[in-house]
Amino acid sequence: MTNNIDPCTLVLFGASGNLARVKLYPGLFRLDLLGRLPADLKILAVGRQVVDLDAWRADIKSMLDAKFKKGYDPQVFERFIARNFYHANPPTDPDAFNKLKATLSDTQTFPQNLAYFLSVRPVDFAPVVESLANVGLTQEDKYWRRVVIEKPFGTDLPSAKALQAAITKHLKESQIYRIDHYLGKSALQNILLQRFTNTVLEPIWNNQYIDHVQITNTEMLGVGDRTQFYDSTGALRDMLQSHILQTLALTAMELPKDLSPEGVRDAKIKVLEQIRPIPVNELEKHAFRAQYSAGEINGEKVPGYLEELGNPDSVVETYAALKLFIDNPRWQGVPFYIRTAKRLHEADTRISIRFKKAPLQINDQDQNWLIIGIQPRECIKLEIQSKIPGLDVQTRTIQLDAANRLDSDDSVDAYEALLLNLMQGDNSNYLHISEAEAQWRLVDPVVKAWAEDKRPVHQYPAGSRDPEASKVIFEHQDQFWRYSIALGGDKYSH
Ligand code: BG6
């Protein structure tokens, strides 16, 4: 099955970079193994260095060997490797893009529908688009031309607008594919389907029944060797502005008019634009940040963020939590707590929904939670109260727990799904400019206020739970951070 993909050439800028090595080439190869690539798909790597084709193909083999440790079908490998070509585009060569055009004009080798994947530094997005346009390589007539822009699309609202203005001189919105790789995850795509294909969920998905929603991404990993990038970005921009707000949009959106790319994106844009701006004059009730200090992860001692960075004065957060409200009839009054952290005690991404108190309350803590696990476990779990068999009237919480992913299911990586969508011309899992803008509009004032506030930032030891002080953003005393669904009794933070 090749999903009616037009013959096309995928042009990969930054082809020897980490993303290409770890995700894009292995992802494309897996699509080939699954029989999902069209027979006449070609892949043209564009890199700064001059590399001959044999050496490049050997390099691709090393990328695949690193990923597919158990080996792979040699016939598919032969087919895949024959799809691959290399073009050197030295930054110093003023004629580089004309030469690229000349390479691509070999119509015997390269189908003329062209998808450019810009896995390059963000500052190079606009110049590459401009250079492609200057030699006529973005012009659509008989053939389509699409451009994938990696995250981040800008670093704030003005820079996102500037990037948009620069690239829309040459591209229509329908040609631009802005990546948020979370949208390629099956678990995220499932949120919309699970919500709206189940009669039992939709009627209770509103402020009449829901007390609050938590959308959480925590990692045990630290910033690793990305200290420089991270210190100019921070957790709020790195994760909340993008992946977590997209997860929120899917959790909170209205039923789209249909499942077309426009239908889905319109519904997401609408809800993102309905999020109430965060009041900076009382920021401390709505936003909390912290940094990890030295601690222990899996029994191993690890340094704190400031030590890794080598700058004791940084106020950049590795933990960020926000309280948001959505001003529409469905969600009026329901807080959405979104948070992300590096080096917390567990790595888990989930949506936790707490329902309002039931009319009969036997224990104080009795409340229904519905949890959608995104990763590592894809599942849906409902906690309900039930009588403890015996002579007394006592209840306990029991769990209905179902896997959204079975062992036998295909484990398609987010990038594989997104690459396939790109070739199919389906941009529903890519960001519309209005989504990127709404997300920046929301977080920009917080980023600015935090950058200006040079007081020392709260610390949490690596491997610990949420800092106690983070609870300041809760609306009600009885609210608390909900932990992993896998830990049974260990799930509450109070
Ligand atoms: C990236 C962030 O976008 O997403 C990283 O820059 C983060 O800091 C990563 O670790 C998380 O992605 P995933 O798919 O591993 O949850």
XYZ file of C-alpha atoms and ligand atoms in Angstrom:
510
model
C 0.000 0.000 0.000
C 1.560 3.321 -1.015
C -1.370 5.641 -0.216
C -1.463 7.196 -3.689
C 1.614 9.290 -3.149
C 2.741 11.190 -6.223
C 6.221 10.405 -7.499
C 8.399 12.853 -5.638
C 11.871 13.833 -4.511
C 12.575 14.509 -0.887
C 15.350 17.084 -0.587
C 16.936 16.901 2.847
C 18.847 19.974 3.969
C 21.073 19.194 6.947
C 21.222 15.560 5.892
C 24.294 14.733 7.942
C 22.897 16.323 11.114
C 21.628 14.467 14.134
C 17.923 14.567 13.279
C 18.542 13.114 9.834
C 20.799 10.373 11.179
C 18.643 9.345 14.099
C 15.125 9.966 12.819
C 14.778 10.830 9.144
C 16.853 8.166 7.370
C 15.836 5.337 9.698
C 12.231 6.597 9.431
C 12.260 6.631 5.652
C 13.807 3.198 5.602
C 11.091 1.853 7.895
C 8.454 3.290 5.608
C 10.163 1.414 2.774
C 10.174 -1.788 4.831
C 6.462 -1.314 5.423
C 5.926 -0.870 1.688
C 4.651 2.682 2.181
C 7.074 4.538 -0.104
C 6.140 5.026 -3.753
C 8.376 3.115 -6.176
C 9.714 6.330 -7.654
C 10.516 8.254 -4.491
C 14.041 9.678 -4.503
C 15.939 11.240 -1.629
C 18.480 13.958 -2.315
C 20.684 14.812 0.649
C 21.998 18.351 0.682
C 25.036 19.021 2.867
C 27.880 21.501 3.173
C 30.650 18.963 2.607
C 31.614 17.421 -0.692
C 30.948 13.695 -0.345
C 30.906 11.160 -3.153
C 27.830 9.043 -3.645
C 29.364 5.732 -2.571
C 30.650 7.255 0.644
C 27.260 8.840 1.295
C 25.427 5.591 0.741
C 27.877 3.853 3.087
C 27.128 6.534 5.660
C 23.387 5.909 5.312
C 24.048 2.217 5.856
C 25.825 3.083 9.104
C 22.786 5.140 10.214
C 20.510 2.170 9.550
C 22.860 -0.311 11.220
C 22.878 1.854 14.333
C 19.090 1.890 14.449
C 18.137 -1.600 13.235
C 20.419 -3.639 15.431
C 18.597 -6.873 14.684
C 19.286 -6.499 10.964
C 16.938 -5.825 8.055
C 15.733 -7.199 4.765
C 18.659 -6.900 2.305
C 16.344 -6.583 -0.696
C 14.546 -3.606 0.775
C 17.912 -2.163 1.693
C 19.072 -2.396 -1.947
C 15.870 -0.708 -3.062
C 16.233 1.986 -0.407
C 19.871 2.752 -0.991
C 19.274 3.145 -4.733
C 16.797 5.943 -3.937
C 19.555 8.019 -2.366
C 21.707 10.778 -3.843
C 23.912 13.527 -2.480
C 24.418 17.149 -3.458
C 27.071 19.414 -1.927
C 25.865 22.942 -1.232
C 28.896 24.764 0.233
C 27.734 27.945 2.016
C 30.538 29.906 0.368
C 29.421 29.115 -3.180
C 27.257 31.981 -4.545
C 26.054 29.701 -7.309
C 25.088 26.839 -4.988
C 21.329 26.926 -5.549
C 21.669 27.131 -9.328
C 23.777 24.008 -9.100
C 21.098 22.373 -6.964
C 18.556 23.296 -9.596
C 20.758 21.769 -12.287
C 21.049 18.541 -10.275
C 17.282 18.368 -9.773
C 16.606 19.079 -13.442
C 17.726 15.535 -14.255
C 14.135 14.380 -14.652
C 15.223 10.822 -15.411
C 16.485 10.538 -11.852
C 14.420 13.019 -9.864
C 10.622 13.231 -9.925
C 9.678 16.906 -10.075
C 7.280 17.069 -7.135
C 9.688 18.375 -4.511
C 9.488 18.295 -0.727
C 12.262 20.183 1.048
C 12.972 19.181 4.627
C 14.860 21.988 6.363
C 16.720 20.301 9.169
C 18.969 23.335 9.520
C 19.611 26.052 12.102
C 16.471 28.156 12.648
C 18.303 31.268 11.407
C 18.721 29.517 8.055
C 15.012 28.722 7.451
C 14.198 31.990 5.681
C 17.472 32.271 3.695
C 17.124 28.707 2.362
C 13.524 29.342 1.282
C 14.594 32.568 -0.379
C 17.493 30.908 -2.197
C 15.230 28.116 -3.422
C 12.699 30.667 -4.616
C 15.320 32.782 -6.371
C 16.177 29.893 -8.664
C 12.531 28.994 -9.217
C 12.521 25.866 -7.058
C 9.455 26.803 -4.988
C 7.254 27.640 -7.955
C 4.242 25.305 -8.267
C 2.849 24.753 -11.738
C 2.563 21.194 -12.958
C 4.264 19.907 -9.825
C 3.888 20.545 -6.123
C 6.600 22.096 -3.937
C 6.448 21.740 -0.138
C 8.738 22.990 2.596
C 9.069 21.461 6.052
C 10.196 23.848 8.769
C 11.537 22.213 11.910
C 10.755 23.473 15.402
C 11.004 26.201 16.627
C 9.008 28.462 14.319
C 10.400 31.688 15.763
C 11.474 32.291 19.326
C 8.600 34.661 20.168
C 5.627 36.228 18.400
C 7.542 38.980 16.559
C 10.205 36.580 15.259
C 7.538 34.027 14.222
C 5.748 36.790 12.325
C 9.007 37.906 10.726
C 9.788 34.340 9.633
C 6.260 33.961 8.304
C 6.545 37.230 6.367
C 9.887 36.159 4.899
C 8.743 32.742 3.722
C 5.295 33.768 2.503
C 6.968 36.071 0.003
C 7.693 32.826 -1.779
C 5.314 30.179 -0.428
C 1.572 29.769 0.025
C 0.341 28.532 3.414
C -0.549 25.204 1.774
C 3.127 24.694 0.870
C 4.409 25.194 4.440
C 4.680 22.229 6.815
C 5.598 23.413 10.329
C 6.691 20.547 12.532
C 5.613 19.772 16.040
C 6.709 16.162 16.252
C 4.177 15.405 19.024
C 1.458 15.636 16.376
C 3.050 12.648 14.645
C 2.560 10.515 17.755
C -0.280 8.067 17.490
C -1.159 8.715 21.142
C -1.851 12.368 20.362
C -3.819 11.587 17.233
C -5.891 9.261 19.384
C -7.078 12.025 21.744
C -9.470 13.486 19.209
C -10.733 10.077 18.126
C -11.153 8.698 21.611
C -13.012 11.800 22.755
C -15.456 12.007 19.903
C -16.030 8.378 18.955
C -17.254 7.440 22.420
C -20.721 8.377 23.583
C -19.714 7.921 27.211
C -16.949 10.531 27.080
C -18.270 13.526 25.167
C -21.233 14.382 27.461
C -19.024 14.642 30.561
C -16.158 16.499 28.858
C -16.991 19.954 30.188
C -17.171 22.242 33.196
C -20.316 20.627 34.512
C -18.388 17.462 35.402
C -14.695 18.292 35.266
C -12.925 19.888 38.234
C -9.616 20.473 36.460
C -7.264 19.068 33.828
C -3.520 18.429 34.137
C -1.316 18.002 31.105
C 2.081 16.810 32.120
C 5.375 15.965 30.519
C 8.210 15.013 32.814
C 11.571 13.603 31.858
C 14.311 11.996 33.929
C 16.878 13.202 31.425
C 18.682 16.470 31.977
C 19.646 18.984 29.331
C 22.688 16.879 28.396
C 24.995 18.494 25.876
C 22.353 21.015 24.789
C 23.162 23.512 27.545
C 23.691 26.432 25.188
C 20.498 25.865 23.265
C 18.597 25.196 26.444
C 19.815 28.255 28.271
C 18.570 30.459 25.454
C 15.234 28.603 25.397
C 14.065 27.206 28.755
C 11.367 24.654 29.505
C 8.491 27.023 28.817
C 9.512 27.634 25.213
C 11.051 24.229 24.614
C 8.061 22.114 25.639
C 5.027 24.055 26.904
C 4.795 26.530 24.043
C 4.757 23.712 21.522
C 4.059 20.088 22.431
C 2.050 20.663 25.578
C -0.169 23.404 24.153
C -0.872 21.161 21.172
C -1.838 18.373 23.573
C -4.098 20.840 25.366
C -5.686 21.909 22.077
C -6.559 18.309 21.224
C -7.911 17.736 24.731
C -10.057 20.850 24.795
C -11.121 21.512 21.184
C -14.697 21.292 19.954
C -15.766 18.598 17.483
C -14.203 19.603 14.157
C -16.629 20.105 11.288
C -14.908 17.144 9.615
C -11.598 15.320 9.782
C -10.078 17.228 6.887
C -6.820 19.105 7.619
C -8.752 22.411 7.618
C -11.465 21.012 9.881
C -9.016 19.745 12.500
C -6.731 22.762 12.379
C -9.617 25.260 12.536
C -10.934 23.620 15.701
C -7.471 23.679 17.303
C -6.839 27.296 16.323
C -10.177 28.279 17.815
C -9.512 26.781 21.221
C -5.914 28.047 21.340
C -7.187 31.546 20.683
C -9.747 31.172 23.474
C -7.112 30.602 26.157
C -7.212 33.606 28.464
C -4.006 35.665 28.445
C -1.932 35.007 31.562
C -2.129 38.071 33.867
C 1.475 39.185 34.325
C 0.512 41.454 37.198
C -0.287 38.365 39.259
C 2.059 35.987 37.541
C 2.963 34.134 40.715
C -0.541 32.676 40.964
C -0.440 31.452 37.373
C 3.102 30.421 36.556
C 5.891 28.675 38.396
C 9.462 27.924 37.379
C 12.355 26.045 38.929
C 15.751 24.536 38.132
C 17.105 21.124 39.011
C 20.001 21.013 41.413
C 22.396 18.087 41.914
C 20.650 14.867 42.860
C 20.198 11.232 41.985
C 18.607 9.564 38.999
C 18.271 5.784 39.052
C 20.777 5.606 41.883
C 23.356 7.674 40.032
C 24.547 11.073 41.169
C 23.974 13.809 38.593
C 24.971 17.483 38.589
C 22.579 20.406 38.780
C 21.619 22.568 35.817
C 23.737 25.552 36.829
C 26.812 23.341 37.249
C 26.247 21.748 33.840
C 25.862 25.181 32.339
C 28.823 26.647 34.180
C 26.910 29.840 34.929
C 25.577 30.277 38.478
C 23.510 33.316 37.477
C 21.198 31.744 34.927
C 17.486 32.081 35.753
C 16.437 29.788 32.917
C 13.895 27.197 34.037
C 14.088 23.430 33.648
C 10.662 23.126 35.298
C 7.709 25.198 34.158
C 4.070 25.044 35.178
C 1.204 27.261 34.067
C -2.434 27.582 35.057
C -4.648 28.374 32.092
C -8.343 29.066 31.610
C -10.254 28.689 28.376
C -12.931 31.291 27.827
C -15.695 29.320 26.175
C -18.918 27.731 27.439
C -17.432 24.237 27.648
C -14.491 25.179 29.856
C -15.491 28.329 31.744
C -13.989 28.087 35.249
C -11.981 24.875 34.696
C -8.253 25.303 35.375
C -5.849 23.573 33.012
C -2.525 22.967 34.755
C 0.214 22.281 32.282
C 3.727 21.414 33.323
C 7.010 20.062 32.089
C 10.297 19.264 33.759
C 13.689 17.770 33.164
C 15.190 15.486 35.803
C 12.021 14.723 37.708
C 11.523 11.383 39.477
C 9.691 9.831 36.557
C 9.468 10.133 32.790
C 5.826 10.273 31.891
C 3.518 12.218 29.601
C -0.181 12.121 30.307
C -3.468 13.969 30.506
C -5.092 13.663 33.917
C -8.680 14.767 34.313
C -10.213 15.064 37.720
C -13.977 15.050 37.937
C -16.059 16.982 40.418
C -17.129 15.465 43.692
C -19.874 12.858 43.487
C -23.174 13.425 45.341
C -22.263 10.757 47.877
C -18.832 11.123 49.432
C -17.663 8.258 51.650
C -13.965 9.212 51.826
C -12.546 12.705 51.491
C -10.241 11.759 48.685
C -12.890 10.003 46.614
C -12.949 11.456 43.186
C -12.950 10.088 39.682
C -9.850 10.523 37.589
C -9.626 9.761 33.903
C -6.076 9.456 32.691
C -4.854 9.271 29.143
C -1.291 7.985 29.036
C 0.767 9.313 26.132
C 4.189 7.869 26.939
C 5.813 5.623 27.888
C 2.517 3.758 28.185
C -0.337 4.545 25.788
C -3.450 3.827 27.761
C -6.709 5.097 29.140
C -7.534 4.619 32.758
C -10.611 5.435 34.798
C -10.597 5.441 38.563
C -13.900 4.847 40.262
C -15.081 4.155 43.795
C -16.326 0.749 44.727
C -17.540 -0.957 47.890
C -15.032 -3.062 49.751
C -16.740 -6.422 50.094
C -17.535 -7.115 53.728
C -19.772 -6.073 56.507
C -18.951 -2.361 56.554
C -19.883 0.482 54.265
C -16.472 1.370 52.950
C -15.254 2.183 49.496
C -11.934 2.052 47.723
C -10.700 3.278 44.394
C -10.512 0.705 41.633
C -9.119 1.204 38.166
C -10.418 0.360 34.739
C -7.229 0.239 32.785
C -6.944 -0.360 29.053
C -3.976 -0.224 26.724
C -4.356 2.041 23.727
C -1.419 0.214 22.174
C -1.113 -3.553 22.034
C 2.191 -5.384 21.704
C 1.158 -6.543 18.259
C 0.548 -2.979 16.958
C 2.894 -1.239 14.571
C 5.213 1.071 16.470
C 5.484 3.890 13.969
C 7.734 6.729 15.026
C 6.331 10.286 14.987
C 8.690 11.307 12.169
C 7.657 8.337 10.037
C 4.032 9.385 10.257
C 4.893 13.009 9.523
C 7.102 12.160 6.532
C 4.308 10.070 5.067
C 1.801 12.897 5.618
C 4.186 15.292 3.897
C 4.391 13.152 0.793
C 0.626 12.675 0.838
C 0.072 16.433 1.033
C -1.843 16.035 4.299
C -0.875 18.849 6.658
C -3.408 18.138 9.409
C -0.589 17.013 11.707
C 1.512 20.070 10.972
C 1.007 23.478 12.568
C -0.951 26.239 10.909
C 0.626 29.676 11.340
C -2.311 30.764 13.507
C -1.533 27.964 15.955
C 2.141 28.921 16.173
C 1.151 32.562 16.691
C -1.499 31.829 19.325
C 1.022 29.737 21.244
C 3.657 32.471 21.211
C 1.085 35.136 22.107
C 0.231 33.158 25.206
C 3.719 32.411 26.515
C 5.625 35.540 25.441
C 4.610 37.708 28.427
C 5.679 34.965 30.845
C 9.008 34.407 29.072
C 9.664 38.140 29.246
C 8.679 38.511 32.898
C 10.795 35.531 33.908
C 13.814 36.762 31.952
C 13.603 40.125 33.691
C 13.214 38.642 37.155
C 16.774 37.907 38.246
C 15.959 36.606 41.730
C 17.362 33.117 42.330
C 15.072 30.465 40.909
C 13.542 27.663 43.065
C 15.667 24.533 43.036
C 14.539 20.892 43.068
C 17.020 18.064 43.494
C 17.367 15.937 40.353
C 15.209 12.845 40.763
C 12.733 14.494 43.133
C 9.055 15.296 42.740
C 7.562 18.693 41.971
C 8.922 21.463 44.166
C 6.558 22.091 47.065
C 6.358 25.763 46.119
C 4.822 24.898 42.720
C 1.500 24.276 44.458
C 1.042 28.028 44.640
C -0.671 27.952 41.246
C -3.520 25.655 42.348
C -6.941 27.269 42.489
C -8.142 25.105 45.376
C -6.552 23.631 48.484
C -7.643 20.128 47.552
C -5.838 20.120 44.216
C -2.470 18.408 43.869
C -0.112 17.158 41.200
C -1.210 13.876 39.867
C 1.623 11.408 39.250
C 2.192 8.472 37.006
C -0.495 5.974 36.315
C 1.931 3.099 36.529
C 2.897 3.542 40.133
C -0.309 2.383 41.821
C -0.336 3.701 45.377
C 2.425 6.172 44.648
C 0.382 8.495 42.550
C -0.415 11.591 44.565
C 1.851 14.459 45.437
C 0.599 15.372 48.877
C 11.939 18.308 22.001
C 12.594 19.134 23.091
O 11.157 19.106 21.172
O 11.128 17.306 22.607
C 13.380 18.251 24.040
O 13.449 20.091 22.481
C 12.512 17.141 24.590
O 13.927 19.018 25.104
C 11.826 16.411 23.444
O 13.327 16.245 25.335
C 10.834 15.392 23.984
O 10.348 14.627 22.916
P 9.834 13.145 23.165
O 9.253 12.729 21.846
O 11.038 12.340 23.565
O 8.833 13.236 24.264
